Short mmCIF file of C-alpha atoms in Angstrom, two decimals:
data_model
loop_
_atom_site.label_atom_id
_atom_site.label_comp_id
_atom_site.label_asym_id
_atom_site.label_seq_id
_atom_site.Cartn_x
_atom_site.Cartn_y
_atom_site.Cartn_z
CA UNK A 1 13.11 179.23 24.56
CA UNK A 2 10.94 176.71 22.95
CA UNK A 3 12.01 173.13 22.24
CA UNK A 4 13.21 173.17 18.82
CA UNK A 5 15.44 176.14 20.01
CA UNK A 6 17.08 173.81 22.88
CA UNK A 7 17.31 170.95 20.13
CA UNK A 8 18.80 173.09 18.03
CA UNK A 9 21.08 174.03 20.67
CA UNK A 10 21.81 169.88 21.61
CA UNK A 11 22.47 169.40 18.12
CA UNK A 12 25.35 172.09 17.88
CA UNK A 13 27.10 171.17 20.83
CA UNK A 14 27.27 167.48 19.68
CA UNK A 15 28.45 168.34 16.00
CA UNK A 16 31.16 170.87 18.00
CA UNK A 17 32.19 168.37 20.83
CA UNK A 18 33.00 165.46 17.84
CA UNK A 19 34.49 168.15 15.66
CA UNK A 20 36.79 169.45 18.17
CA UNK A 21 37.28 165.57 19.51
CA UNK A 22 37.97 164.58 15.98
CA UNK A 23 40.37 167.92 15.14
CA UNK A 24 42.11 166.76 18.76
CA UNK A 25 42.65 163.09 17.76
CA UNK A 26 44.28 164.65 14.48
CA UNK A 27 46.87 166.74 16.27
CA UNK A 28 47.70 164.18 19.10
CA UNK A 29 47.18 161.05 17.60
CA UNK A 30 51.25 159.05 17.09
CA UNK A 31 50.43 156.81 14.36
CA UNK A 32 50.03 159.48 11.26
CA UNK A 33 47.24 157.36 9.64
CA UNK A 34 44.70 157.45 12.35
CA UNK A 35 45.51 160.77 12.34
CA UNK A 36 44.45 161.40 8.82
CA UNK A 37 41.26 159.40 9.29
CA UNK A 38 40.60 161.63 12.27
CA UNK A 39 40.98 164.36 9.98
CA UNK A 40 38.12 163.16 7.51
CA UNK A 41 35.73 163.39 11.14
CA UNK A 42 36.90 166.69 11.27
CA UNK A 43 36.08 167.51 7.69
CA UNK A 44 32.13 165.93 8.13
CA UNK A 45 31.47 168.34 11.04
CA UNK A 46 32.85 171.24 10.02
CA UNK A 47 30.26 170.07 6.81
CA UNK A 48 27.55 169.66 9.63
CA UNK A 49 28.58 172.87 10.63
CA UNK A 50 27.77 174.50 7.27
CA UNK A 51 24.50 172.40 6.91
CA UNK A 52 23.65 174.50 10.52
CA UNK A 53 24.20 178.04 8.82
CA UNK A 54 22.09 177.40 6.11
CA UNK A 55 25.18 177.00 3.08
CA UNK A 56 24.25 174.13 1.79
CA UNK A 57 26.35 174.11 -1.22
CA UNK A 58 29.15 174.91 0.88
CA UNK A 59 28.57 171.93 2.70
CA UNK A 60 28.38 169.29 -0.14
CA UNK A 61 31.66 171.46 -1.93
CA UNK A 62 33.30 170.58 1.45
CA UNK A 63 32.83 166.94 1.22
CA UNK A 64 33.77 166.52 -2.18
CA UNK A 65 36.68 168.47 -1.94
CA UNK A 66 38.09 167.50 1.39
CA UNK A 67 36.72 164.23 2.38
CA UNK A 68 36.98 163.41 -1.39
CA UNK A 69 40.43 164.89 -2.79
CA UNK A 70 42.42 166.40 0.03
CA UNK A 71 42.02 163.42 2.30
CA UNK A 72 42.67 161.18 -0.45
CA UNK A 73 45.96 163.10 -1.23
CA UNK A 74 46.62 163.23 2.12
CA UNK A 75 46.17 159.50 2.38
CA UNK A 76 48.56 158.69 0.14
CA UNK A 77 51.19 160.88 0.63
CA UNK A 78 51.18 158.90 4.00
CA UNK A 79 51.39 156.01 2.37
CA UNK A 80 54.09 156.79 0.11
CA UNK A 81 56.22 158.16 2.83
CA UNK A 82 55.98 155.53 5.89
CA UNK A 83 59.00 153.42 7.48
CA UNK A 84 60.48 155.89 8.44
CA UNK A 85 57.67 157.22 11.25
CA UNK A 86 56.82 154.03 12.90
CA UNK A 87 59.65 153.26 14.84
CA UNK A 88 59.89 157.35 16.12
CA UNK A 89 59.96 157.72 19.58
CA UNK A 90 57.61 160.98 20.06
CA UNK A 91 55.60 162.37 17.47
CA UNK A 92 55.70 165.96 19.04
CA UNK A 93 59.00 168.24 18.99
CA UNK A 94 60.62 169.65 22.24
CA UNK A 95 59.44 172.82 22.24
CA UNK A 96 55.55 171.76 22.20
CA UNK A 97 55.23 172.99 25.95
CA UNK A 98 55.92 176.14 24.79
CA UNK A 99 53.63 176.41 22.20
CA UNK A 100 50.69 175.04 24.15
CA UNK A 101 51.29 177.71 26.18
CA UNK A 102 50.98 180.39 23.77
CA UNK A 103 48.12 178.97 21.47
CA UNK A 104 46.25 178.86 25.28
CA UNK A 105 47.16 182.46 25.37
CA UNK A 106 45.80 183.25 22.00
CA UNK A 107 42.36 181.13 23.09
CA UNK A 108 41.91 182.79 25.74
CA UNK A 109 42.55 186.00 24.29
CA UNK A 110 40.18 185.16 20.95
CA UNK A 111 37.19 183.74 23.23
CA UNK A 112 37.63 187.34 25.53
CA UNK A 113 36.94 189.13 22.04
CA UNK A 114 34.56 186.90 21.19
CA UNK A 115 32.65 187.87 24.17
CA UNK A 116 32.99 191.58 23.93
CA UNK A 117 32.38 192.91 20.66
CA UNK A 118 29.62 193.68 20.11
CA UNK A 119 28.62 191.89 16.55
CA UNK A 120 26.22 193.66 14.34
CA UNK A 121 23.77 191.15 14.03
CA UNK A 122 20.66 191.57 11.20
CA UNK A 123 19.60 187.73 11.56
CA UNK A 124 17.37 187.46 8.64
CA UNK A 125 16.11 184.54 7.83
CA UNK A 126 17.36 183.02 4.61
CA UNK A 127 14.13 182.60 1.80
CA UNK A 128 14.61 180.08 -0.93
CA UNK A 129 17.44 179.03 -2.60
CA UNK A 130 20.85 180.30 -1.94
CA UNK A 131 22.60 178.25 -4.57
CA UNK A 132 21.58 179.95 -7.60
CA UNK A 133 21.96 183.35 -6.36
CA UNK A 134 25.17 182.06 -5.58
CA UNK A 135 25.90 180.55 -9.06
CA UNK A 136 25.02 184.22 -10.46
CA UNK A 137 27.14 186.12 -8.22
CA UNK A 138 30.47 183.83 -9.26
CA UNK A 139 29.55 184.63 -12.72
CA UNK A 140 28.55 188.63 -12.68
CA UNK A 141 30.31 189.75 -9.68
CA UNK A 142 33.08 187.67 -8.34
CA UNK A 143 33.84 186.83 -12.59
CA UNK A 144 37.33 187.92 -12.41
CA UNK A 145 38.59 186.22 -9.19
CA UNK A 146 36.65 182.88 -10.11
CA UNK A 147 38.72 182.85 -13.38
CA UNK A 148 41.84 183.63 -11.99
CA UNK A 149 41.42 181.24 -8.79
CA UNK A 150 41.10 178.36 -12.06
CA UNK A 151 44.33 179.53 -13.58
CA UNK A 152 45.99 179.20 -10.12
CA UNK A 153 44.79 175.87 -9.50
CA UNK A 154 45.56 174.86 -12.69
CA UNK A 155 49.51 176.28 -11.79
CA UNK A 156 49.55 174.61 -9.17
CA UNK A 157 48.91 170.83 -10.15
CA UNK A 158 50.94 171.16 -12.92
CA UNK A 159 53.83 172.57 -10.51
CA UNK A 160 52.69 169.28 -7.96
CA UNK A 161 53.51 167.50 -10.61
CA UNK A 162 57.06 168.78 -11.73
CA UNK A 163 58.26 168.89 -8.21
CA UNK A 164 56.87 165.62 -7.43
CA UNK A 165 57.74 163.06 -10.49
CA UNK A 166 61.28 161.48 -10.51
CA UNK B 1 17.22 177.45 14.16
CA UNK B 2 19.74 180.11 13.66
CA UNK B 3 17.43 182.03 15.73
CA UNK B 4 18.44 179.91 18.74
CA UNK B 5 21.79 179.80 18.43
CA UNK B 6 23.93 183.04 19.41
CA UNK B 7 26.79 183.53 17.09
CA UNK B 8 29.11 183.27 19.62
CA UNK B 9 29.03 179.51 19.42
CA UNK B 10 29.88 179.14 16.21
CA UNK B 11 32.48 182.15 16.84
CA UNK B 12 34.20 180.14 19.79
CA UNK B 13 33.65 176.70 17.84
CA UNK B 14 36.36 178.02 14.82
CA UNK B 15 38.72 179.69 18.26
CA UNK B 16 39.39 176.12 19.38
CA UNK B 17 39.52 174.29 16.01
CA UNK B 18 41.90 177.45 14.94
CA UNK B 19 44.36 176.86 18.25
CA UNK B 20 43.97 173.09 17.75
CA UNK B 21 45.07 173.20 14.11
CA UNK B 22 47.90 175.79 15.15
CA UNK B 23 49.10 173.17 18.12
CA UNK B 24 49.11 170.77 14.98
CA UNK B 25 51.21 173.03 13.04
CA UNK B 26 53.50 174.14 15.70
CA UNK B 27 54.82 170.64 17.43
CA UNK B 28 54.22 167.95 15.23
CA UNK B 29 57.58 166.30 13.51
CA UNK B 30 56.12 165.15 10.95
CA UNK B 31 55.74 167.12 7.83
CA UNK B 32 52.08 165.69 6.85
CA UNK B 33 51.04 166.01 10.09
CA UNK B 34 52.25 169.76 9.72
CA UNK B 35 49.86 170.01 6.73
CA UNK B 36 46.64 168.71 8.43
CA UNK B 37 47.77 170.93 11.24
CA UNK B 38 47.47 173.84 8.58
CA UNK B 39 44.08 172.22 6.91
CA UNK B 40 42.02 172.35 10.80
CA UNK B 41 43.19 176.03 10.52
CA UNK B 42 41.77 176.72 7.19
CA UNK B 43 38.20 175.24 8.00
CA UNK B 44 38.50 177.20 11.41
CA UNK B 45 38.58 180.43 8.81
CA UNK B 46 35.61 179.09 6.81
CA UNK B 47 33.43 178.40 9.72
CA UNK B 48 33.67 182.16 10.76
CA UNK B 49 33.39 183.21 6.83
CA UNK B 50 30.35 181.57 6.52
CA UNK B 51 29.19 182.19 10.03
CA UNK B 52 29.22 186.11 9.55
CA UNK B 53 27.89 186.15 6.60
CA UNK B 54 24.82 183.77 7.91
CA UNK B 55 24.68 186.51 11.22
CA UNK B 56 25.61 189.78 9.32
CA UNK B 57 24.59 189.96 6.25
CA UNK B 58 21.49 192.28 5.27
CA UNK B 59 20.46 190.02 2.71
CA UNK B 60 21.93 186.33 2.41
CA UNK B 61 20.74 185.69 -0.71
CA UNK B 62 21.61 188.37 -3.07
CA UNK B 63 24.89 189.12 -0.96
CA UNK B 64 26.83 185.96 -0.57
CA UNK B 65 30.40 187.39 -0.64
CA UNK B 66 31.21 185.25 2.40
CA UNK B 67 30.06 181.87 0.72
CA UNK B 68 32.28 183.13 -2.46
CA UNK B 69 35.22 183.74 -0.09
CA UNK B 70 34.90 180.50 2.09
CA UNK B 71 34.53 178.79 -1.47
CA UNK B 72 38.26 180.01 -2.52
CA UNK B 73 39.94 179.53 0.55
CA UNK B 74 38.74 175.71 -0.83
CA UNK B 75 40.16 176.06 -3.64
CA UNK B 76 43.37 177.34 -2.13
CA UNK B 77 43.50 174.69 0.73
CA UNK B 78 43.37 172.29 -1.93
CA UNK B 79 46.68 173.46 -4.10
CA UNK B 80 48.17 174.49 -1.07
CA UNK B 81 47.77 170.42 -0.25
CA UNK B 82 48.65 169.47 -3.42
CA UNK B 83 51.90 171.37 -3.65
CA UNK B 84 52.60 170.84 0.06
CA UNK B 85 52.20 167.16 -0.42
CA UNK B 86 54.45 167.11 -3.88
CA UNK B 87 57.25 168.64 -1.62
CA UNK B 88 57.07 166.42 1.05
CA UNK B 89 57.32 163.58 -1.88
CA UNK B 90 60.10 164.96 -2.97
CA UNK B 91 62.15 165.38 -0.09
CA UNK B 92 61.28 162.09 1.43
CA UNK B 93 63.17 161.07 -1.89
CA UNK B 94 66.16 162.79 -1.37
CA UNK B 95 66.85 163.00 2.33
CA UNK B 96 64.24 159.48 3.19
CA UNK B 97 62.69 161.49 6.16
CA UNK B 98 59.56 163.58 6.27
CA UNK B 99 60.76 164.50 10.07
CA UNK B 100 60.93 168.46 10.02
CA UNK B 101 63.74 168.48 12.35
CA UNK B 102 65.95 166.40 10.03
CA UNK B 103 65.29 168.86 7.15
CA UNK B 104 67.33 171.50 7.74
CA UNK B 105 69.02 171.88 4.98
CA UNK B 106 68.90 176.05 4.63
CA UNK B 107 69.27 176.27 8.61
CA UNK B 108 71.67 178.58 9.64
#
């Protein structure tokens, strides 16, 4: 393997370790607001993550919708609902031994399968621009769910609204 | 550089965020904390979406069902927050707790 190959390499295990450090902080960390700030780490390398595969419109999408709305909303729905949380004495439930346990089941299980199948790989390399093709295809081929993905989201805030007004 | 790096990493990556989120989901008591739990999850999905269809796909240009699908589970996570949220809003108005223990309202 050449350099750039075990730079390459560096680079992913840095953008993984300080995703999964930042996606750890979220789960573990008491106070609910440095969780949610840990959460907008995780969103920026899971966006570093898409810059790696070569979708870079899925990558700026990612920002602006996470870091920018989701994390916003997320934000302040923390906000809007605190007193309560600060004076609790554990942020984690009873039974969270148990469920360790099986999620470390399920890991170890998922990274087994990971290892054995035997992915069909054709690892061509992507020429160009993806983002137009990609504009086209939401527009020709993927018309009807595009359209109906807009009504839904347009459902939905208007039901986020209803349930959550006075 | 996608040449260098096996697929498995990025496979194994969206594992551990996946369990992580799920952990999140699972023990937290509080019901926003519940939601990010269920937001780690969903980018877990769109790492391996995008991942196979960087890996698999014949031609990533003119085929980029995998982008298209990673770009509405987006769109779902974010009315999924926004309704999830608007709930949590409104029970923390009614009953003053967003604890998930304390809401157990339709517990038998």
């Amino acid at each position: 393997m050449d350099l750039f190959g075990v730079i390459s390499q560096l680079v992913f295990l840095l953008v993984a370790v300080l995703t999964l450090a930042a996606g750890l902080a979220t789960v573990l960390l008491r106070n609910v607001f440095h969780a949610a700030l840990a959460l907008v780490g995780t969103f920026f390398g899971v966006a570093a993550i898409y810059l790696m595969l070569e979708a870079e419109f899925l990558a700026i999408v990612q920002i602006l919708v996470y870091v920018g709305a989701i994390a916003v909303l997320i934000l302040f729905a923390v906000m809007l609902t605190r007193g309560m949380m600060q004076t609790e004495d554990s942020n984690i439930n009873s039974q969270w031994a148990w469920a360790a346990t099986a999620i470390g089941v399920l890991f170890v299980g998922l990274f087994i399968l990971i290892l054995q199948v035997p992915w069909k790989i054709s690892g061509q390399p992507v020429v160009g621009d993806t983002t137009p093709a990609l504009g086209t295809a939401l527009l020709t081929t993927y018309l009807l769910p595009f359209e109906v993905v807009s009504v839904l989201l347009l459902a939905t805030l208007i039901g986020a609204f209803i349930i959550a007004r006075e | 550089m996608i040449n260098d790096i096996p697929l498995n990493y990025f496979l194994s990556l969206a594992a551990a965020l996946f369990c992580i989120g799920l952990f999140g989901s699972l023990a937290r008591k509080n019901a926003i904390a519940v939601l990010m739990g269920i937001e780690l999850m969903l980018n877990a999905v769109n790492i391996n979406l995008v991942a196979f269809w960087r890996y698999g796909s014949p031609d990533p240009i003119l085929n980029q069902a995998g982008i298209v699908f990673a770009l509405f589970v987006i769109t779902l996570a974010a009315a999924e927050a926004a309704i999830g949220l608007a709930l949590v809003i409104a029970i923390y108005r009614s009953r003053d707790t967003v604890n998930v223990e304390e809401i157990n309202l339709l517990k038998w």
